[in-house]
mmCIF file of C-alpha atoms and ligand atoms in Angstrom:
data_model
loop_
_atom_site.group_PDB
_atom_site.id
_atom_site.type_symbol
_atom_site.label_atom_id
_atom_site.label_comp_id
_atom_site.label_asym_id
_atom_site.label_seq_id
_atom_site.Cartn_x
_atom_site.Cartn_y
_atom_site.Cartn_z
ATOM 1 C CA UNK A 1 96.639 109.219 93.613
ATOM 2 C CA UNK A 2 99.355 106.667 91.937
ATOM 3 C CA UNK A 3 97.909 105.657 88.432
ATOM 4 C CA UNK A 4 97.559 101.832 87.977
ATOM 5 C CA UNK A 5 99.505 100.444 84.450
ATOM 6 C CA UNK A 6 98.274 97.003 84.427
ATOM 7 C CA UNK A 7 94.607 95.571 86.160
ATOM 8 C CA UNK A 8 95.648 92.393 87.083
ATOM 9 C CA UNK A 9 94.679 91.306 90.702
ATOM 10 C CA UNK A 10 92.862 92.312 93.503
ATOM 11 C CA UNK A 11 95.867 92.351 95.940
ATOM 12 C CA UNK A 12 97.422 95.307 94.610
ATOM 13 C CA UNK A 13 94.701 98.171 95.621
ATOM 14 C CA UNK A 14 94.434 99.779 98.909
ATOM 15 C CA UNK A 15 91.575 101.328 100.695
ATOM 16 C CA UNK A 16 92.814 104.886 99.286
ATOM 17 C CA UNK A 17 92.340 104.000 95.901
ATOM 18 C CA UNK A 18 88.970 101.712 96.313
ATOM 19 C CA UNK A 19 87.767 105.201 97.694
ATOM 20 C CA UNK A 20 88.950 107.719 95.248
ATOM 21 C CA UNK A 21 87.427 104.863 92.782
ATOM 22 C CA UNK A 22 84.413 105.112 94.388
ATOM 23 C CA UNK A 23 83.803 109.150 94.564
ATOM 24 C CA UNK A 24 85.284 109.215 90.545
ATOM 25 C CA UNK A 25 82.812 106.523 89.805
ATOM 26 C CA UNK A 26 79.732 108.883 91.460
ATOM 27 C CA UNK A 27 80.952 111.613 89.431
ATOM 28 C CA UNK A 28 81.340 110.149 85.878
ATOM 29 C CA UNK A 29 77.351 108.903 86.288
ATOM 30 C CA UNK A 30 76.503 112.529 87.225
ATOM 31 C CA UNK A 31 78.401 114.009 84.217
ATOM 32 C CA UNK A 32 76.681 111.471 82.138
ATOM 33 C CA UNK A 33 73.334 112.464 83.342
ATOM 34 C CA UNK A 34 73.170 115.723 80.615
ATOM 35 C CA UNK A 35 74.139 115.761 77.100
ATOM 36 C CA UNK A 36 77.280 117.977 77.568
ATOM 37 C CA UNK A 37 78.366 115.916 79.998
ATOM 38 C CA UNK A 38 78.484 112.467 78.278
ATOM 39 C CA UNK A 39 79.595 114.500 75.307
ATOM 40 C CA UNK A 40 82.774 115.749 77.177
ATOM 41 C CA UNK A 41 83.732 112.071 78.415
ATOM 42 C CA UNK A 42 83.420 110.949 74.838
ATOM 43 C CA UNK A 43 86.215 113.596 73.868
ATOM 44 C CA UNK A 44 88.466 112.323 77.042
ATOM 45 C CA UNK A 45 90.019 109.098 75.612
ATOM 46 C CA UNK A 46 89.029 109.682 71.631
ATOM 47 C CA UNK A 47 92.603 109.108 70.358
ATOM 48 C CA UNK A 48 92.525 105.750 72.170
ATOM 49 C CA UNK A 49 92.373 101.991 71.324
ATOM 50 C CA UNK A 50 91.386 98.908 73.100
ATOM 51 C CA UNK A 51 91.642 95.400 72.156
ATOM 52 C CA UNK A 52 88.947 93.145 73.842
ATOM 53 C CA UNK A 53 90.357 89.453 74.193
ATOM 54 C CA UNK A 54 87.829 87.562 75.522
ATOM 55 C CA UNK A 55 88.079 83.684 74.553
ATOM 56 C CA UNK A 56 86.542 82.233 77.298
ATOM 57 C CA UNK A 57 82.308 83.290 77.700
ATOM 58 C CA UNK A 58 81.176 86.487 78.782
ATOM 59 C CA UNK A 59 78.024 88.603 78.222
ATOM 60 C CA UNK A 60 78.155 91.174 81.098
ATOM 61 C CA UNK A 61 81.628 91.950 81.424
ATOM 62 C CA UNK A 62 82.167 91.962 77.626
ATOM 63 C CA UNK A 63 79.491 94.500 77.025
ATOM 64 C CA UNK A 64 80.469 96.613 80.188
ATOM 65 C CA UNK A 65 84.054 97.032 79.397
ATOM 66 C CA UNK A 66 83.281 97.651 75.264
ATOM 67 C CA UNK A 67 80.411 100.365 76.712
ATOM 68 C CA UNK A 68 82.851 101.305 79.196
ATOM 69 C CA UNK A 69 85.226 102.159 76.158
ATOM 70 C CA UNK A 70 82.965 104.033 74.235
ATOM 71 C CA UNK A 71 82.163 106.225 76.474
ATOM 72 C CA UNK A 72 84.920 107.126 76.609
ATOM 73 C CA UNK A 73 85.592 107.459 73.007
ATOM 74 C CA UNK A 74 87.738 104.688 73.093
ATOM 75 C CA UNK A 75 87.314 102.898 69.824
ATOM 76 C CA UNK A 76 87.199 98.796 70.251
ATOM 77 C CA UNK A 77 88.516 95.918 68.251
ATOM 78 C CA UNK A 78 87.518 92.337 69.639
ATOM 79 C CA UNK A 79 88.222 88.931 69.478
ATOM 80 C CA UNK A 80 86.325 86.477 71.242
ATOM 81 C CA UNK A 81 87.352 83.043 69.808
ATOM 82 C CA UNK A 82 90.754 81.765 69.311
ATOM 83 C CA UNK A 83 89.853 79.859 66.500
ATOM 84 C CA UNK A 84 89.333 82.813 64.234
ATOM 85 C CA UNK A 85 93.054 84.511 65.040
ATOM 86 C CA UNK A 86 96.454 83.136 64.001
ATOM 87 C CA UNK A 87 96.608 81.168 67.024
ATOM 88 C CA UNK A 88 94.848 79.011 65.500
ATOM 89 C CA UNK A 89 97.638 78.161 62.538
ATOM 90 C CA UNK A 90 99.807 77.915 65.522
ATOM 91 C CA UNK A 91 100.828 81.198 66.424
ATOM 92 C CA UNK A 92 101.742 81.496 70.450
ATOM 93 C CA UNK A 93 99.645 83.690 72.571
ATOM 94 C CA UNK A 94 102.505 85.964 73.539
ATOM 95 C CA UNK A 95 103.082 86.940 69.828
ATOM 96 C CA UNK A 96 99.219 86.853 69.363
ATOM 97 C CA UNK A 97 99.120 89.595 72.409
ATOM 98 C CA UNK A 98 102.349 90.788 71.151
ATOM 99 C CA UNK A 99 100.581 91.606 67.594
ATOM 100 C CA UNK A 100 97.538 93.305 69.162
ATOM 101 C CA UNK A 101 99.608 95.739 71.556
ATOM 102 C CA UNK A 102 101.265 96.623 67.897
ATOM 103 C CA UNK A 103 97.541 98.349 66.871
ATOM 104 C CA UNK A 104 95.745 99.281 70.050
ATOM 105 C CA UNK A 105 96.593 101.288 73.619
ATOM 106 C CA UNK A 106 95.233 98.775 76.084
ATOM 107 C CA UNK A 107 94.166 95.011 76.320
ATOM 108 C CA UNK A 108 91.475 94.184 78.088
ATOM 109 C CA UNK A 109 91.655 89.791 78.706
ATOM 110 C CA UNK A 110 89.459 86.940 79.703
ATOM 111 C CA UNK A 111 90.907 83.186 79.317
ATOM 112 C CA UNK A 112 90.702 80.173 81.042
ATOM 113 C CA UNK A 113 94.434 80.148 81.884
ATOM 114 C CA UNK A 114 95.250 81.134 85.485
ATOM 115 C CA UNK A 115 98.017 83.736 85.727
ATOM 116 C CA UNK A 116 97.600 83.738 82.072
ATOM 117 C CA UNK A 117 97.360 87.986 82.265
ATOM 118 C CA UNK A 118 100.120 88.220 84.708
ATOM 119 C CA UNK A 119 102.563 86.602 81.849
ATOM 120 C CA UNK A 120 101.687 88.810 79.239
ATOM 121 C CA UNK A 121 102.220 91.459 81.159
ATOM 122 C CA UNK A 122 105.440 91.006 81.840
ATOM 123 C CA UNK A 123 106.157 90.251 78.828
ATOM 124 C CA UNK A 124 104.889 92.784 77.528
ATOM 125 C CA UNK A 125 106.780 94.841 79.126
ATOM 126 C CA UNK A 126 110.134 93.993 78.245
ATOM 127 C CA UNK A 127 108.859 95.006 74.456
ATOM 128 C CA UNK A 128 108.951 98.317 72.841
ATOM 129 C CA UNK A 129 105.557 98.773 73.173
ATOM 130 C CA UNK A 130 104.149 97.478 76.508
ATOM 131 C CA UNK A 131 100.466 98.732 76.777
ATOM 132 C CA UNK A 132 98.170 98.191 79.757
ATOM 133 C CA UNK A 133 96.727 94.714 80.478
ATOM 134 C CA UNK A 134 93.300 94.203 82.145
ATOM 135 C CA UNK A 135 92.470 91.224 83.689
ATOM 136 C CA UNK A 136 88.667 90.415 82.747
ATOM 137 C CA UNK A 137 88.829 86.750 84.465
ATOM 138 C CA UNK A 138 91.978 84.311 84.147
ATOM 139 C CA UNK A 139 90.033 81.080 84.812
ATOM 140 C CA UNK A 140 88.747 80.064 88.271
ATOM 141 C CA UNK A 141 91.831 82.778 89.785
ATOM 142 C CA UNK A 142 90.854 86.286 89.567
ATOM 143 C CA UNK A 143 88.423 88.791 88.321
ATOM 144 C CA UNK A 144 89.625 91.935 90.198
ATOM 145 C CA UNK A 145 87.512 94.634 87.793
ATOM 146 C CA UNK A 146 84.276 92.336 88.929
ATOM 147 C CA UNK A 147 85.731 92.711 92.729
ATOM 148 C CA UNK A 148 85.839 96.334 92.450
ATOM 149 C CA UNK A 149 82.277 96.837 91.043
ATOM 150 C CA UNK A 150 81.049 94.715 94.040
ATOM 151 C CA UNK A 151 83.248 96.757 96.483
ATOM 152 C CA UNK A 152 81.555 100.222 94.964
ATOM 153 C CA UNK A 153 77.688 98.068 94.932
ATOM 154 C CA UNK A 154 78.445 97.788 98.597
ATOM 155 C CA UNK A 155 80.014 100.747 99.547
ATOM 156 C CA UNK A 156 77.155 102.354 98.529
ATOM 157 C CA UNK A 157 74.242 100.588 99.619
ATOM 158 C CA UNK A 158 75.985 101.141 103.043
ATOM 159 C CA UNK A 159 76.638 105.093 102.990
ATOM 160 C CA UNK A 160 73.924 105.875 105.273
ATOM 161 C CA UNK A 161 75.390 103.773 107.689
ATOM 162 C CA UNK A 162 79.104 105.196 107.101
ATOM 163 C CA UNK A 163 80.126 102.394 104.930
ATOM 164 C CA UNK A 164 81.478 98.928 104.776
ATOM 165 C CA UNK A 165 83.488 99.013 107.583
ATOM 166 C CA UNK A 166 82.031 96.243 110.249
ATOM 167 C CA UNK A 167 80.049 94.740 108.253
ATOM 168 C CA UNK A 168 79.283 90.758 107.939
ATOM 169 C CA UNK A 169 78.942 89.688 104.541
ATOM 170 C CA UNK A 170 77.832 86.482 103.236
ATOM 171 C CA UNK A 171 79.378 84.488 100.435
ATOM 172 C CA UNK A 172 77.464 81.568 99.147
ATOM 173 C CA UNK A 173 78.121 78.327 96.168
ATOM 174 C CA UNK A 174 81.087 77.240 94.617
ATOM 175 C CA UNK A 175 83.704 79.203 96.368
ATOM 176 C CA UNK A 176 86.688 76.384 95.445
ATOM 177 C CA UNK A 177 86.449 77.861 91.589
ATOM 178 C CA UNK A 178 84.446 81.316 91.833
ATOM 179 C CA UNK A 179 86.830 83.132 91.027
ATOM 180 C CA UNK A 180 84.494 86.750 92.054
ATOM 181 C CA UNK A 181 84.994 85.689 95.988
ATOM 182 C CA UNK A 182 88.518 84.613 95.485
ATOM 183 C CA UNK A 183 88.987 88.554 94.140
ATOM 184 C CA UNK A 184 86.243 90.225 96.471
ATOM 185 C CA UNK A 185 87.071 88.522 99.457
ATOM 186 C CA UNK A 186 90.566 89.637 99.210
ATOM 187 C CA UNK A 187 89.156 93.053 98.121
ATOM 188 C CA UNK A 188 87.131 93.022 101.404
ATOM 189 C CA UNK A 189 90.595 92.962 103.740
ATOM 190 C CA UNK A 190 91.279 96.424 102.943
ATOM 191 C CA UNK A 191 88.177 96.964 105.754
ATOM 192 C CA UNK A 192 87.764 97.513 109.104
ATOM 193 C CA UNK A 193 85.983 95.015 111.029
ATOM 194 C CA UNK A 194 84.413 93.188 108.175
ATOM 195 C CA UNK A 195 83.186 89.792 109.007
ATOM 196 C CA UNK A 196 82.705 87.159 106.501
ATOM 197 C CA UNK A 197 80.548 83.884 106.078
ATOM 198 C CA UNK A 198 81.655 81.370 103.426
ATOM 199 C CA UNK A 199 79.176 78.903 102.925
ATOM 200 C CA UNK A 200 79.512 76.212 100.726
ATOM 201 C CA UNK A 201 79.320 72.401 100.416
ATOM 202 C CA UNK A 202 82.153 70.679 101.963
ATOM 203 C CA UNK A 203 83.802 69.875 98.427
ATOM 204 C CA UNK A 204 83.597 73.979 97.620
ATOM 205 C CA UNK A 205 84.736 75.203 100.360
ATOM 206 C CA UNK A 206 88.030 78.048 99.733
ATOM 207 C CA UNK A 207 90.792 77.550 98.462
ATOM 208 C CA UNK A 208 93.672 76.610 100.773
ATOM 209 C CA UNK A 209 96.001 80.189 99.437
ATOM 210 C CA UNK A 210 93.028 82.126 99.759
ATOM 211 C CA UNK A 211 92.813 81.226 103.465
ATOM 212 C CA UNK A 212 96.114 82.244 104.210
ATOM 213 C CA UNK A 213 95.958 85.216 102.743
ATOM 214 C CA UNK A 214 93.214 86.583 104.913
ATOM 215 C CA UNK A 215 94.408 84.763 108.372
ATOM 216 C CA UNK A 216 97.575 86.690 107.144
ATOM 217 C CA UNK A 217 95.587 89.813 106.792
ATOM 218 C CA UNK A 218 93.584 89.251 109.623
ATOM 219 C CA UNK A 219 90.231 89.126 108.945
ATOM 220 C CA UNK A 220 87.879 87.500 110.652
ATOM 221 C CA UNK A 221 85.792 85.344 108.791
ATOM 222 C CA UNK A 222 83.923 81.664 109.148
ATOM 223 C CA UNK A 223 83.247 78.663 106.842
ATOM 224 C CA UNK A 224 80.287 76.374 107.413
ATOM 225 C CA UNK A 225 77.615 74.608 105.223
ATOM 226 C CA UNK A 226 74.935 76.122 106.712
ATOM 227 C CA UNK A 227 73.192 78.227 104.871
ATOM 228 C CA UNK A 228 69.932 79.475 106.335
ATOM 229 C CA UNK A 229 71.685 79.990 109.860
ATOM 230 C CA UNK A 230 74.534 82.062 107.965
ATOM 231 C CA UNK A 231 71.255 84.562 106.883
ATOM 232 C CA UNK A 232 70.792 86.164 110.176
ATOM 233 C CA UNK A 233 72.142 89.363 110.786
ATOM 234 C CA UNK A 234 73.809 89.784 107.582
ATOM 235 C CA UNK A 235 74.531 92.705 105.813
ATOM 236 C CA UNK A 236 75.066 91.128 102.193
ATOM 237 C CA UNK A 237 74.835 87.947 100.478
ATOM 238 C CA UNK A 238 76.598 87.190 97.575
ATOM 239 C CA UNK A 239 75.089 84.589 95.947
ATOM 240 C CA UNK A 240 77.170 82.414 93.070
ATOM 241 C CA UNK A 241 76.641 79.897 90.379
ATOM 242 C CA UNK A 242 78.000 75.681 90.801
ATOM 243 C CA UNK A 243 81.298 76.463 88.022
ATOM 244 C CA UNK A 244 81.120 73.312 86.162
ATOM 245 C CA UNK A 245 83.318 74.357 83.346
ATOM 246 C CA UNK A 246 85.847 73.666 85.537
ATOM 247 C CA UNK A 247 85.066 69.821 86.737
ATOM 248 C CA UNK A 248 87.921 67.857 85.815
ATOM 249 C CA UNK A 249 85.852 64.597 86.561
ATOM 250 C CA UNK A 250 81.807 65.470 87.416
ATOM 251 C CA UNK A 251 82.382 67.121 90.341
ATOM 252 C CA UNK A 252 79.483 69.078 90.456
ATOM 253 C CA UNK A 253 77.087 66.795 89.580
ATOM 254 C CA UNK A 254 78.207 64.899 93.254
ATOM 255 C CA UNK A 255 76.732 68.175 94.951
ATOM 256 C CA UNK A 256 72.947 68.524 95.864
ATOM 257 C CA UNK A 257 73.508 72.795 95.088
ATOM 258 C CA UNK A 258 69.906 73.278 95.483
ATOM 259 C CA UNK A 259 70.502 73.664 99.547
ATOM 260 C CA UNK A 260 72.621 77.013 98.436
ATOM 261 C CA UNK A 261 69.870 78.553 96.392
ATOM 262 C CA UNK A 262 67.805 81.555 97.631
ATOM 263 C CA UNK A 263 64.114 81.361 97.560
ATOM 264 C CA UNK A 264 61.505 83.311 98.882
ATOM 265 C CA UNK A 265 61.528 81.784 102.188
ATOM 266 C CA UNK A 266 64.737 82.944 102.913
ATOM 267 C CA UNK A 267 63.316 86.639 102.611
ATOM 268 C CA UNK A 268 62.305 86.501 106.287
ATOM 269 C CA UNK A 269 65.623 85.763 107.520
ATOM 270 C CA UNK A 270 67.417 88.290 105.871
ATOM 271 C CA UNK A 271 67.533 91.985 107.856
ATOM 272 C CA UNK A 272 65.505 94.665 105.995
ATOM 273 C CA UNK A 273 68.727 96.324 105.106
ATOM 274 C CA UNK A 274 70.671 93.627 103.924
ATOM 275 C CA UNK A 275 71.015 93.752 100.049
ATOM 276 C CA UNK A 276 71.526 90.780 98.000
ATOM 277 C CA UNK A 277 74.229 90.167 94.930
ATOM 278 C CA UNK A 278 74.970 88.312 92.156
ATOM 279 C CA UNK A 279 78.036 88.791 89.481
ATOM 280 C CA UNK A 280 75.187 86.534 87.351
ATOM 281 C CA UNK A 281 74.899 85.159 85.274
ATOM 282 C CA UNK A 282 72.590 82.813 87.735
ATOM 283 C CA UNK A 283 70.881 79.686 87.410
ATOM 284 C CA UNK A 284 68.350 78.630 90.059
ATOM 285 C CA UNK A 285 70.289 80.337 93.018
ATOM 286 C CA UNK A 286 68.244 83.286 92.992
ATOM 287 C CA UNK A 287 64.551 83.015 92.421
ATOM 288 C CA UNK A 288 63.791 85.552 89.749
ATOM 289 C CA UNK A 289 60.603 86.422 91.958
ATOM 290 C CA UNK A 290 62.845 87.969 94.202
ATOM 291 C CA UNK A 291 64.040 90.613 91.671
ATOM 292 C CA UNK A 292 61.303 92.652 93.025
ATOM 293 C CA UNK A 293 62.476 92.688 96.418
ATOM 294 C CA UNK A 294 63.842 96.038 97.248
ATOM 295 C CA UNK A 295 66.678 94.302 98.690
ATOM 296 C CA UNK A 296 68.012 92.539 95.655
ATOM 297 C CA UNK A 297 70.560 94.790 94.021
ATOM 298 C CA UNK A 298 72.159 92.707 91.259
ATOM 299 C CA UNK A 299 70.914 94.252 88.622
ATOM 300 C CA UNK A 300 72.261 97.347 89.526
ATOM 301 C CA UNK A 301 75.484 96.088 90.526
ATOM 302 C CA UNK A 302 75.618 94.759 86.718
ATOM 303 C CA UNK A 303 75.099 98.406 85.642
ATOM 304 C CA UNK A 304 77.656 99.511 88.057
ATOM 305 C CA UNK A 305 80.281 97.292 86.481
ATOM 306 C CA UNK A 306 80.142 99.768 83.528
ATOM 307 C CA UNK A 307 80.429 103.178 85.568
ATOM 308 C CA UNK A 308 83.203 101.707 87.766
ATOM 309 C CA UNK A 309 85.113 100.413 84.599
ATOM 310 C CA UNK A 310 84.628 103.669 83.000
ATOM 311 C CA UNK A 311 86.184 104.970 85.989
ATOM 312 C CA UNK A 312 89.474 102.757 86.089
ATOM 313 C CA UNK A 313 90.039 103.378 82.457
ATOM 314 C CA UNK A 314 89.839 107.185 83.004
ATOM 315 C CA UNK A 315 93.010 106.645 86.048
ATOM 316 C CA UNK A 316 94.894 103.544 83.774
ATOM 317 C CA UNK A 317 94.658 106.587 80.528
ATOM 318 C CA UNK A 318 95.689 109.800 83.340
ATOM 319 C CA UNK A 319 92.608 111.812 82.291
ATOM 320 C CA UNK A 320 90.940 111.721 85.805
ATOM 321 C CA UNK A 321 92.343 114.645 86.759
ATOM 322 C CA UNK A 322 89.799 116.134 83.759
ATOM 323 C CA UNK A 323 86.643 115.397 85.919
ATOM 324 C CA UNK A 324 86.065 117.585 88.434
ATOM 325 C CA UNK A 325 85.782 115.653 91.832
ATOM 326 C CA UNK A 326 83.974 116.789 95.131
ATOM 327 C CA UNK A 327 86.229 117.419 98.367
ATOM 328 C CA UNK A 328 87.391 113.578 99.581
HETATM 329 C C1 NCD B 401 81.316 85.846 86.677
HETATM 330 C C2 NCD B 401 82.585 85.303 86.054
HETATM 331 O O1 NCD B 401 82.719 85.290 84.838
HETATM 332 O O2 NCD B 401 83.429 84.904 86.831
HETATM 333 N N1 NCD B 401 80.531 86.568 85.782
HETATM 334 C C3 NCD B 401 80.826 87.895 85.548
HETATM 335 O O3 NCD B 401 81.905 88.236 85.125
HETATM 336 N N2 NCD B 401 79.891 88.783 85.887
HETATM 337 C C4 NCD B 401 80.561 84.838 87.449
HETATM 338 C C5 NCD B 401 80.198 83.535 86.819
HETATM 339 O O4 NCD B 401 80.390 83.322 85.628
HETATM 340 O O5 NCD B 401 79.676 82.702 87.562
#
C-alpha cells in the first residue's frame, strides 16, 4: 500500500486505499477495546509532533484529529486564532507554517482560504524540512479527512449487503459551498454503480467543476429541488447545514431552507435500511427527535471521524505495518 505524504484532497485516493483504510480503521477500534491494546497504539507515534492550525471554527474535527493524535502518542500544539500568532504583527502565513514545521512532524490545517493547504505544501516542500500537511477544511473547497470518515460510515452500514457499490445516495442543502459533498461526492466515484441525488434550492445547486468532474468520471447522478420525492428508495441521506459564512451579499437569507430539513414525516419515506448523516454541526435540518431512530447514524459517524483519522495518521507516520491486519 503506497503511504500518503500530504492529506490534501479527495481526488487523490483510489478504491484500494479507501479499503485498506477501512479494514485498518476496524482494527485500531478492536485493539483499543483492552488496555494493552490502546496502550500499544499510544507507544506507536510517541516521538511524534503535530501542530493543529485551525483558524477558521471547528468543534468536531478539532477534537477528533487532537484525540486522534493522542492516541497515538502524538503530542499536540494548537493554534486556533490568527490573532494570537505573529501573523498578526504581519508575519506571512508561509513563514508562519514555515515556523511551525521548524518544531513539530505534521500540520494538520483548517482556513477559510481555498487551495490555501495545497500552497503550503508545496512550499513546504522545497524547504529543508517539509513535514506532512493535512487538509482539515480550506473554505467552501475541500474537507477530504471528513469525506473519508463518511466513505468508512457507509461502507459499513452497507457490509451486509456487500458494500457501497450500487447504491443511491442522497445529498441534501447548500451543496454550492458544502464543502463535505464537494469532497464525498468525488470520494463516491471510486464506486461501482453508485447513484447520486443532489437536492438543493436552485441558487445551491453544485458547483459547475464539480460537475465535470463526475460526468468525466462517469457517474451517474441527478440534481433536482425536490426533496421528499428524492427520499424513496434511497440508501443514504446526507443531510447539510445553509453555509452562511460564506454569503458575500445575504444569500442565504433569499432561500426558504426549511423545505430541505428532515422531520419526522419524512421517516415513512425513507427504506428501513437507509441510514441517515450529518458532518453536523446541524441546525434545524435534522429534528433531534429523530436521533432515536435506528436509522440515524450521525452520531456515530462523528465518532468514526476519530478512528478513521487515527487510521490515516498511522499510514502518513509508516507504522501501519505495526497493527496486525486480517486477510484483505
Ligand atoms: C463540516 C465542515 O466544517 O465543513 N463540519 C465538520 O467538519 N464536521 C460541516 C459544516 O460545518 O457544515
Amino acid at each position: 500500500m503506497n503511504h500518503p505524504f500530504h492529506i490534501l484532497s479527495s481526488a487523490q485516493f483510489d478504491r484500494k486505499f479507501l479499503d485498506y483504510l477501512a479494514v485498518l480503521t476496524d482494527t485500531i477500534r478492536r485493539f483499543n477495546k483492552s488496555k494493552e491494546g490502546s496502550i500499544y497504539l499510544k507507544g506507536l507515534l510517541a516521538h511524534k509532533r503535530a501542530m493543529l492550525y485551525f483558524t477558521q471554527p471547528s468543534t468536531r474535527t478539532f477534537l477528533s484529529f487532537q484525540s486522534a493524535c493522542h492516541i497515538l502518542g502524538i503530542s499536540t500544539h494548537e493554534i486556533r486564532d490568527s490573532s494570537t500568532s505573529s501573523e498578526r504583527k504581519g508575519e506571512s502565513i508561509e513563514d508562519s507554517l514555515r515556523t511551525f514545521s521548524s518544531y513539530v512532524d505534521i500540520i494538520i490545517m483548517r482556513t477559510s482560504t481555498p487551495g490555501l493547504c495545497d500552497r503550503i505544501a508545496e512550499y513546504l516542500d522545497h524547504t529543508e524540512r517539509p513535514v506532512p500537511i493535512i487538509n482539515a477544511g480550506s473554505g467552501p473547497d475541500e474537507h477530504p479527512t471528513q469525506a473519508l470518515l463518511d466513505i468508512y460510515t457507509l461502507s459499513r452500514n452497507f457490509v451486509k449487503e456487500g458494500g457501497l457499490d450500487g447504491k443511491t445516495i442522497t445529498l441534501v442543502g447548500d451543496l454550492k459551498r458544502g464543502r463535505t459533498v464537494r469532497s464525498l461526492a468525488a470520494l463516491l466515484t471510486n464506486y461501482q454503480d453508485v447513484k447520486l441525488r443532489f437536492v438543493s434550492p436552485e441558487s445551491f445547486r453544485i458547483s459547475e467543476d464539480l460537475r465535470q468532474y463526475l460526468v468525466k468520471k462517469g457517474l451517474d447522478f441527478v440534481e433536482t429541488t425536490d426533496f421528499s420525492g428524492s427520499l424513496e428508495n434511497t440508501d443514504a441521506v446526507y443531510m447539510t447545514r445553509v453555509q452562511d459564512e460564506y454569503d458575500v451579499a445575504g444569500e442565504s437569507a433569499k432561500v426558504d431552507y426549511s423545505q430541505y430539513h428532515l422531520t419526522k414525516d419524512h421517516l415513512g419515506i425513507l427504506k428501513d435500511s437507509a441510514i441517515i448523516m450529518h458532518p453536523l454541526p446541524r441546525r434545524q435540518e435534522i429534528d433531534p427527535a429523530i436521533d432515536k431512530d435506528p436509522r440515524a447514524k450521525y452520531w456515530r459517524q462523528e465518532r468514526n471521524g476519530m478512528w478513521t483519522r487515527v487510521a490515516l495518521l498511522t499510514m502518513i507516520f509508516g507504522v501501519d505495518s505495526q497493527i496486525v491486519l486480517p486477510e484483505l
